[in-house]
Tab-separated table of C-alpha atoms in Angstrom:
chain	number	residue	atom	x	y	z
A	1	UNK	CA	-1.159	-20.025	9.272
A	2	UNK	CA	0.175	-16.470	9.219
A	3	UNK	CA	-2.294	-13.938	7.886
A	4	UNK	CA	-1.174	-10.357	7.308
A	5	UNK	CA	-4.177	-8.037	7.574
A	6	UNK	CA	-4.161	-4.575	5.958
A	7	UNK	CA	-6.076	-1.544	7.125
A	8	UNK	CA	-5.631	2.032	5.925
A	9	UNK	CA	-8.805	4.013	6.664
A	10	UNK	CA	-11.581	4.075	9.322
A	11	UNK	CA	-14.045	1.903	7.351
A	12	UNK	CA	-11.337	-0.763	7.141
A	13	UNK	CA	-11.217	-0.876	10.932
A	14	UNK	CA	-14.945	-1.717	11.132
A	15	UNK	CA	-14.471	-4.545	8.645
A	16	UNK	CA	-11.299	-5.971	10.113
A	17	UNK	CA	-12.549	-6.027	13.738
A	18	UNK	CA	-14.830	-9.092	13.444
A	19	UNK	CA	-12.252	-10.899	11.308
A	20	UNK	CA	-9.501	-10.383	13.906
A	21	UNK	CA	-11.907	-11.540	16.610
A	22	UNK	CA	-12.495	-14.848	14.796
A	23	UNK	CA	-8.778	-15.235	13.955
A	24	UNK	CA	-7.890	-14.830	17.623
A	25	UNK	CA	-10.205	-17.765	18.449
A	26	UNK	CA	-8.050	-20.094	16.283
A	27	UNK	CA	-4.675	-20.929	17.930
A	28	UNK	CA	-3.466	-22.214	14.498
A	29	UNK	CA	-3.678	-18.656	13.081
A	30	UNK	CA	-1.119	-15.933	13.590
A	31	UNK	CA	-2.879	-12.626	12.764
A	32	UNK	CA	-0.586	-9.697	11.933
A	33	UNK	CA	-2.143	-6.256	11.645
A	34	UNK	CA	-0.586	-3.593	9.380
A	35	UNK	CA	-1.925	-0.065	9.393
A	36	UNK	CA	-0.694	1.847	6.371
A	37	UNK	CA	-1.524	5.192	7.862
A	38	UNK	CA	-3.332	6.204	4.666
A	39	UNK	CA	-5.925	8.079	6.718
A	40	UNK	CA	-4.930	8.670	10.279
A	41	UNK	CA	-6.626	11.106	12.586
A	42	UNK	CA	-5.412	10.475	16.122
A	43	UNK	CA	-8.768	11.257	17.798
A	44	UNK	CA	-10.892	9.273	15.336
A	45	UNK	CA	-8.640	6.300	14.733
A	46	UNK	CA	-7.813	5.845	18.429
A	47	UNK	CA	-11.529	5.883	19.225
A	48	UNK	CA	-12.204	3.188	16.660
A	49	UNK	CA	-9.347	0.985	17.981
A	50	UNK	CA	-10.539	1.342	21.593
A	51	UNK	CA	-14.267	0.941	20.926
A	52	UNK	CA	-13.932	-2.084	18.635
A	53	UNK	CA	-11.323	-3.961	20.631
A	54	UNK	CA	-8.820	-3.914	17.780
A	55	UNK	CA	-5.231	-4.590	19.003
A	56	UNK	CA	-2.544	-2.031	18.305
A	57	UNK	CA	-1.084	-2.569	14.822
A	58	UNK	CA	1.992	-4.747	14.651
A	59	UNK	CA	3.239	-2.424	11.949
A	60	UNK	CA	2.292	1.210	11.089
A	61	UNK	CA	3.660	2.435	7.774
A	62	UNK	CA	2.704	6.066	8.583
A	63	UNK	CA	2.219	6.906	4.927
A	64	UNK	CA	-0.062	9.908	5.441
A	65	UNK	CA	-2.099	11.904	2.927
A	66	UNK	CA	-1.203	12.651	-0.670
A	67	UNK	CA	-2.467	12.148	-4.232
A	68	UNK	CA	-3.765	8.730	-5.209
A	69	UNK	CA	-0.605	8.003	-7.184
A	70	UNK	CA	1.773	9.176	-4.501
A	71	UNK	CA	-0.107	7.357	-1.694
A	72	UNK	CA	-0.311	4.090	-3.621
A	73	UNK	CA	3.357	4.246	-4.517
A	74	UNK	CA	4.416	5.036	-1.002
A	75	UNK	CA	2.402	2.112	0.415
A	76	UNK	CA	3.963	-0.191	-2.162
A	77	UNK	CA	7.417	0.998	-1.278
A	78	UNK	CA	6.899	0.641	2.499
A	79	UNK	CA	4.977	-2.592	2.597
A	80	UNK	CA	7.312	-4.759	0.457
A	81	UNK	CA	10.019	-5.025	3.220
A	82	UNK	CA	7.289	-5.990	5.703
A	83	UNK	CA	6.069	-8.802	3.498
A	84	UNK	CA	9.626	-10.041	2.939
A	85	UNK	CA	10.380	-9.947	6.677
A	86	UNK	CA	7.056	-11.394	7.971
A	87	UNK	CA	6.640	-14.081	5.266
A	88	UNK	CA	2.846	-14.355	5.532
A	89	UNK	CA	0.933	-17.273	4.101
A	90	UNK	CA	-1.572	-14.796	2.686
A	91	UNK	CA	-2.359	-11.059	2.716
A	92	UNK	CA	-5.946	-10.148	3.571
A	93	UNK	CA	-7.344	-6.838	2.335
A	94	UNK	CA	-10.771	-5.338	2.848
A	95	UNK	CA	-12.762	-2.758	0.893
A	96	UNK	CA	-11.501	-0.493	-1.852
A	97	UNK	CA	-9.106	2.145	-0.577
A	98	UNK	CA	-5.603	2.860	-1.892
A	99	UNK	CA	-4.109	0.631	0.804
A	100	UNK	CA	-6.194	-2.251	-0.517
A	101	UNK	CA	-4.879	-2.137	-4.051
A	102	UNK	CA	-1.318	-1.264	-3.111
A	103	UNK	CA	-0.963	-4.126	-0.618
A	104	UNK	CA	-2.553	-6.552	-3.115
A	105	UNK	CA	-0.097	-5.521	-5.804
A	106	UNK	CA	2.949	-5.854	-3.558
A	107	UNK	CA	1.793	-9.257	-2.349
A	108	UNK	CA	0.979	-10.573	-5.824
A	109	UNK	CA	4.418	-9.522	-7.155
A	110	UNK	CA	6.037	-11.536	-4.312
A	111	UNK	CA	3.898	-14.596	-5.028
A	112	UNK	CA	1.868	-14.300	-1.815
A	113	UNK	CA	-1.809	-15.287	-2.079
A	114	UNK	CA	-4.185	-12.286	-1.816
A	115	UNK	CA	-7.520	-12.540	-0.002
A	116	UNK	CA	-10.072	-9.820	-0.853
A	117	UNK	CA	-12.968	-9.383	1.523
A	118	UNK	CA	-15.870	-7.427	-0.070
A	119	UNK	CA	-14.880	-8.479	-3.600
A	120	UNK	CA	-16.785	-7.994	-6.817
A	121	UNK	CA	-18.668	-4.816	-5.948
A	122	UNK	CA	-19.012	-2.539	-8.997
A	123	UNK	CA	-20.539	0.877	-9.561
A	124	UNK	CA	-19.475	0.765	-13.233
A	125	UNK	CA	-18.323	4.364	-12.784
A	126	UNK	CA	-14.598	4.648	-13.430
A	127	UNK	CA	-14.556	8.280	-12.387
A	128	UNK	CA	-14.589	6.929	-8.824
A	129	UNK	CA	-11.025	6.056	-7.711
A	130	UNK	CA	-12.482	3.288	-5.553
A	131	UNK	CA	-13.838	1.528	-8.642
A	132	UNK	CA	-10.367	1.275	-10.163
A	133	UNK	CA	-9.094	-0.071	-6.812
A	134	UNK	CA	-11.826	-2.723	-6.766
A	135	UNK	CA	-11.160	-3.903	-10.294
A	136	UNK	CA	-7.405	-4.150	-9.891
A	137	UNK	CA	-7.565	-5.784	-6.457
A	138	UNK	CA	-9.975	-8.452	-7.670
A	139	UNK	CA	-7.806	-9.123	-10.722
A	140	UNK	CA	-4.879	-9.834	-8.362
A	141	UNK	CA	-6.760	-11.814	-5.706
A	142	UNK	CA	-6.723	-15.564	-5.175
A	143	UNK	CA	-9.589	-15.676	-2.710
A	144	UNK	CA	-12.639	-13.508	-3.387
A	145	UNK	CA	-15.241	-13.212	-0.604
A	146	UNK	CA	-18.446	-11.528	-1.712
A	147	UNK	CA	-21.378	-9.871	0.112
A	148	UNK	CA	-24.072	-10.222	-2.574
A	149	UNK	CA	-24.885	-12.315	-5.619
A	150	UNK	CA	-24.393	-9.522	-8.125
A	151	UNK	CA	-20.721	-9.537	-7.166
A	152	UNK	CA	-20.392	-13.159	-8.289
A	153	UNK	CA	-21.611	-12.264	-11.755
A	154	UNK	CA	-19.274	-9.274	-11.958
A	155	UNK	CA	-16.236	-11.383	-11.103
A	156	UNK	CA	-17.048	-14.186	-13.490
A	157	UNK	CA	-17.618	-11.621	-16.251
A	158	UNK	CA	-14.109	-10.272	-15.504
A	159	UNK	CA	-12.581	-13.724	-15.885
A	160	UNK	CA	-12.360	-15.055	-12.321
A	161	UNK	CA	-12.964	-18.773	-11.780
A	162	UNK	CA	-16.112	-19.703	-9.862
A	163	UNK	CA	-14.146	-21.822	-7.389
A	164	UNK	CA	-12.191	-18.689	-6.312
A	165	UNK	CA	-15.423	-16.888	-5.361
A	166	UNK	CA	-17.123	-17.438	-2.045
A	167	UNK	CA	-20.501	-15.987	-1.118
A	168	UNK	CA	-20.141	-15.476	2.642
A	169	UNK	CA	-22.085	-12.396	3.690
A	170	UNK	CA	-21.004	-9.037	4.980
A	171	UNK	CA	-18.341	-8.388	7.660
A	172	UNK	CA	-19.715	-4.860	8.184
A	173	UNK	CA	-22.906	-6.458	9.391
A	174	UNK	CA	-20.877	-8.806	11.600
A	175	UNK	CA	-19.525	-5.698	13.334
A	176	UNK	CA	-22.946	-4.038	13.493
A	177	UNK	CA	-24.563	-7.059	15.136
A	178	UNK	CA	-21.706	-7.392	17.586
A	179	UNK	CA	-21.564	-3.743	18.608
A	180	UNK	CA	-25.203	-2.555	18.313
A	181	UNK	CA	-26.164	-3.570	21.897
A	182	UNK	CA	-23.180	-1.599	23.191
A	183	UNK	CA	-23.930	1.345	20.891
A	184	UNK	CA	-27.525	1.515	22.167
A	185	UNK	CA	-26.067	2.512	25.579
A	186	UNK	CA	-24.396	5.591	24.067
A	187	UNK	CA	-25.363	8.947	25.542
A	188	UNK	CA	-24.926	10.780	22.216
A	189	UNK	CA	-28.635	11.303	21.747
A	190	UNK	CA	-28.840	12.962	25.201
A	191	UNK	CA	-25.828	15.100	24.404
A	192	UNK	CA	-27.505	16.323	21.179
A	193	UNK	CA	-30.842	16.864	22.821
A	194	UNK	CA	-32.402	13.919	21.010
A	195	UNK	CA	-33.118	11.731	24.022
A	196	UNK	CA	-36.541	10.540	22.950
A	197	UNK	CA	-37.057	9.562	19.323
A	198	UNK	CA	-40.823	9.835	19.723
A	199	UNK	CA	-40.553	13.360	20.993
A	200	UNK	CA	-37.666	14.340	18.733
A	201	UNK	CA	-37.271	12.420	15.461
A	202	UNK	CA	-34.281	13.383	13.346
A	203	UNK	CA	-32.426	12.679	10.118
A	204	UNK	CA	-28.742	11.842	9.847
A	205	UNK	CA	-26.485	13.105	7.036
A	206	UNK	CA	-23.006	12.158	5.779
A	207	UNK	CA	-21.159	13.619	2.790
A	208	UNK	CA	-17.579	13.010	1.719
A	209	UNK	CA	-17.433	11.791	-1.915
A	210	UNK	CA	-15.369	14.086	-4.153
A	211	UNK	CA	-18.215	14.248	-6.641
A	212	UNK	CA	-20.376	15.797	-3.908
A	213	UNK	CA	-18.019	17.971	-1.925
A	214	UNK	CA	-15.193	19.079	-4.234
A	215	UNK	CA	-17.459	21.384	-6.227
A	216	UNK	CA	-18.722	24.318	-4.187
A	217	UNK	CA	-21.730	24.611	-6.490
A	218	UNK	CA	-22.687	20.975	-6.116
A	219	UNK	CA	-22.192	20.985	-2.373
A	220	UNK	CA	-24.278	24.196	-2.005
A	221	UNK	CA	-27.109	22.638	-4.073
A	222	UNK	CA	-27.111	19.496	-1.934
A	223	UNK	CA	-27.130	21.441	1.315
A	224	UNK	CA	-29.903	23.666	0.053
A	225	UNK	CA	-32.052	20.545	-0.606
A	226	UNK	CA	-31.201	19.074	2.757
A	227	UNK	CA	-32.103	22.438	4.367
A	228	UNK	CA	-35.585	21.995	2.942
A	229	UNK	CA	-35.808	18.626	4.702
A	230	UNK	CA	-34.379	20.225	7.817
A	231	UNK	CA	-37.355	22.590	7.925
A	232	UNK	CA	-39.466	19.533	8.795
A	233	UNK	CA	-37.069	17.434	10.882
A	234	UNK	CA	-33.713	18.123	12.547
A	235	UNK	CA	-30.804	17.003	10.360
A	236	UNK	CA	-27.634	15.991	12.221
A	237	UNK	CA	-24.476	16.237	10.135
A	238	UNK	CA	-21.204	14.807	11.605
A	239	UNK	CA	-18.757	16.570	9.324
A	240	UNK	CA	-16.122	14.393	7.664
A	241	UNK	CA	-12.664	15.983	7.709
A	242	UNK	CA	-12.670	16.048	3.883
A	243	UNK	CA	-15.846	18.119	3.897
A	244	UNK	CA	-14.993	20.552	6.656
A	245	UNK	CA	-12.732	22.798	4.567
A	246	UNK	CA	-15.271	22.938	1.701
A	247	UNK	CA	-18.298	24.068	3.671
A	248	UNK	CA	-17.200	27.696	3.869
A	249	UNK	CA	-17.139	27.920	0.060
A	250	UNK	CA	-20.649	26.491	-0.169
A	251	UNK	CA	-22.245	29.679	1.184
A	252	UNK	CA	-23.848	30.312	4.567
A	253	UNK	CA	-27.378	30.591	3.168
A	254	UNK	CA	-27.642	26.810	2.773
A	255	UNK	CA	-26.331	26.023	6.256
A	256	UNK	CA	-28.935	27.706	8.444
A	257	UNK	CA	-31.032	24.746	9.615
A	258	UNK	CA	-28.561	21.848	9.455
A	259	UNK	CA	-26.963	20.885	12.752
A	260	UNK	CA	-23.243	20.374	12.287
A	261	UNK	CA	-21.424	18.225	14.853
A	262	UNK	CA	-17.815	16.991	15.035
A	263	UNK	CA	-16.922	13.565	13.605
A	264	UNK	CA	-18.217	10.720	15.803
A	265	UNK	CA	-16.793	7.418	16.920
A	266	UNK	CA	-18.277	4.168	15.595
A	267	UNK	CA	-20.528	3.426	18.560
A	268	UNK	CA	-21.989	6.948	18.792
A	269	UNK	CA	-22.657	7.029	15.056
A	270	UNK	CA	-24.170	3.563	15.065
A	271	UNK	CA	-26.480	4.637	17.925
A	272	UNK	CA	-27.670	7.703	16.002
A	273	UNK	CA	-28.091	5.745	12.739
A	274	UNK	CA	-30.134	2.968	14.358
A	275	UNK	CA	-32.634	5.516	15.798
A	276	UNK	CA	-32.818	7.867	12.799
A	277	UNK	CA	-36.072	8.414	10.947
A	278	UNK	CA	-34.059	8.922	7.753
A	279	UNK	CA	-30.384	8.739	6.686
A	280	UNK	CA	-28.972	10.736	3.736
A	281	UNK	CA	-25.493	9.623	2.622
A	282	UNK	CA	-22.988	9.065	-0.152
A	283	UNK	CA	-21.204	6.300	1.788
A	284	UNK	CA	-21.263	2.694	0.598
A	285	UNK	CA	-20.984	1.207	4.067
A	286	UNK	CA	-23.887	3.233	5.424
A	287	UNK	CA	-26.112	1.970	2.633
A	288	UNK	CA	-25.426	-1.544	3.939
A	289	UNK	CA	-25.822	-0.664	7.595
A	290	UNK	CA	-29.163	1.075	7.132
A	291	UNK	CA	-30.455	-1.903	5.193
A	292	UNK	CA	-29.466	-4.186	8.080
A	293	UNK	CA	-31.097	-1.821	10.564
A	294	UNK	CA	-34.285	-1.306	8.496
A	295	UNK	CA	-33.700	2.474	8.453
A	296	UNK	CA	-34.774	4.401	5.292
A	297	UNK	CA	-31.736	5.601	3.328
A	298	UNK	CA	-31.411	8.106	0.517
A	299	UNK	CA	-28.106	7.795	-1.355
A	300	UNK	CA	-26.921	11.077	-2.856
A	301	UNK	CA	-25.195	9.450	-5.833
A	302	UNK	CA	-26.198	8.397	-9.352
A	303	UNK	CA	-24.970	4.844	-8.842
A	304	UNK	CA	-24.052	2.326	-6.172
A	305	UNK	CA	-21.640	-0.561	-5.998
A	306	UNK	CA	-24.027	-2.215	-3.485
A	307	UNK	CA	-27.181	-2.836	-5.599
A	308	UNK	CA	-28.634	-5.311	-3.124
A	309	UNK	CA	-29.310	-2.378	-0.755
A	310	UNK	CA	-31.668	-1.018	-3.420
A	311	UNK	CA	-33.217	-4.240	-4.799
A	312	UNK	CA	-33.718	-5.830	-1.345
A	313	UNK	CA	-32.912	-3.212	1.261
A	314	UNK	CA	-34.121	0.182	2.414
A	315	UNK	CA	-31.885	2.243	0.125
A	316	UNK	CA	-32.995	4.556	-2.688
A	317	UNK	CA	-30.723	6.304	-5.158
A	318	UNK	CA	-31.727	9.942	-5.512
A	319	UNK	CA	-28.559	11.385	-7.138
A	320	UNK	CA	-27.663	15.082	-6.843
A	321	UNK	CA	-31.009	16.519	-8.038
A	322	UNK	CA	-32.248	18.782	-5.214
A	323	UNK	CA	-35.907	18.387	-6.238
A	324	UNK	CA	-35.621	14.575	-6.193
A	325	UNK	CA	-33.884	14.622	-2.791
A	326	UNK	CA	-36.553	16.846	-1.230
A	327	UNK	CA	-39.383	14.841	-2.753
A	328	UNK	CA	-37.964	11.490	-1.568
A	329	UNK	CA	-37.178	12.876	1.864
A	330	UNK	CA	-40.692	14.274	2.371
A	331	UNK	CA	-42.226	11.017	1.188
A	332	UNK	CA	-40.365	9.127	3.916
A	333	UNK	CA	-41.318	11.672	6.540
A	334	UNK	CA	-44.972	11.275	5.468
A	335	UNK	CA	-44.789	7.566	6.092
A	336	UNK	CA	-44.112	6.284	2.547
A	337	UNK	CA	-41.142	4.167	3.647
A	338	UNK	CA	-39.668	1.464	1.497
A	339	UNK	CA	-40.163	-2.018	2.931
A	340	UNK	CA	-36.800	-3.791	2.781
A	341	UNK	CA	-35.448	-7.089	3.903
A	342	UNK	CA	-32.045	-8.238	5.142
A	343	UNK	CA	-30.056	-9.885	2.318
A	344	UNK	CA	-28.951	-13.484	2.418
A	345	UNK	CA	-26.034	-14.244	4.786
A	346	UNK	CA	-26.144	-10.806	6.431
A	347	UNK	CA	-26.504	-12.686	9.695
A	348	UNK	CA	-23.376	-11.721	11.662
A	349	UNK	CA	-21.374	-14.854	10.722
A	350	UNK	CA	-19.528	-13.802	7.550
A	351	UNK	CA	-16.164	-13.601	9.371
A	352	UNK	CA	-16.524	-17.160	10.633
A	353	UNK	CA	-17.285	-18.431	7.113
A	354	UNK	CA	-14.267	-16.584	5.714
A	355	UNK	CA	-11.802	-18.018	8.234
A	356	UNK	CA	-13.249	-21.478	7.922
A	357	UNK	CA	-12.803	-21.381	4.133
A	358	UNK	CA	-9.294	-19.993	4.377
A	359	UNK	CA	-8.197	-22.714	6.787
A	360	UNK	CA	-9.730	-25.400	4.639
A	361	UNK	CA	-8.713	-24.119	1.200
A	362	UNK	CA	-5.163	-23.175	2.146
A	363	UNK	CA	-4.620	-26.602	3.665
A	364	UNK	CA	-5.886	-28.317	0.535
A	365	UNK	CA	-4.008	-26.003	-1.868
A	366	UNK	CA	-0.805	-26.133	0.191
A	367	UNK	CA	-0.543	-22.386	0.346
A	368	UNK	CA	0.084	-22.371	4.073
A	369	UNK	CA	3.786	-22.056	4.537
A	370	UNK	CA	4.831	-20.214	1.417
A	371	UNK	CA	8.452	-21.111	0.544
A	372	UNK	CA	10.866	-18.391	1.641
A	373	UNK	CA	12.395	-18.246	-1.832
A	374	UNK	CA	9.187	-16.888	-3.216
A	375	UNK	CA	9.594	-13.833	-1.056
A	376	UNK	CA	12.973	-12.768	-2.404
A	377	UNK	CA	12.874	-9.314	-4.087
A	378	UNK	CA	12.440	-9.597	-7.866
A	379	UNK	CA	15.246	-8.361	-10.057
């Protein structure tokens, strides 16, 4: 069975790593890795590949940055010849980036089954480009692997058949459980002067969503609120490349107490996150990871596509209201932490379930060995 796996951005690498590990344990699977180059920073991406044991991509499309429309179109243009040449039995996509939707569309038009890992997540906010990507990818997918029960309802409501949907757990948590013991050996806390959590508790911050960083006024208000929290506890802020250029416009007054550090590799960041007293973020994946780690998380958004992190986990939505952010942050620092639990199937074995289902279902459905004629370019 030939599975063509698509990655395009750093979060995809975290999700694909455990899947590739399981695929490599099955001699009957040929795993092909395609990196679209949607987001590629040599320092960051190379660190992720090395740290997570991901093999070098078999194909790198080297698409690069651009508008959503340009990037999606360029991936479509460049991936079609790869699909025709490689003749995969299915195309596996993860997450919700432009690479996800573009590869799904190209595969669907060539009659190749599409497998979506992390399907059915919905913020119900179509101003988020990722939400459009999720909806379109799921509409095109033949196999839908979900992380939480809300996702099943979303997909059925959108017309997917129940037999296409598989509740398997969370591959992000597979990666976390695999790499956490290694991450705990990281020296990043020593390097940042945070060697002892008891002596030096800290908070961890990430910001990258356009709704938070594209407006200088919004970003300044958020940083002012976080500065208030930083007056009580050090706040470590690994600055996302998207955010770096926008910080200057936010005004220096709000930046006094926050500790800015360069972007971190997966293991260093996981180490810091696991030991943090509090995490503030607008990242979907970090909401999941903090829930798995039992670390309090404040999400600086009005909505989340991962509601289980709120209903069952340690996550709280605080939006962009500075007063609400400060109040929630101080409550956590004063010991009023939310007691969460780890959601069902977030046990480190989601990847194994996915591959087991694919091997079984494709054999039954006869999708393994897609006829070559189906892969001819359409007129």
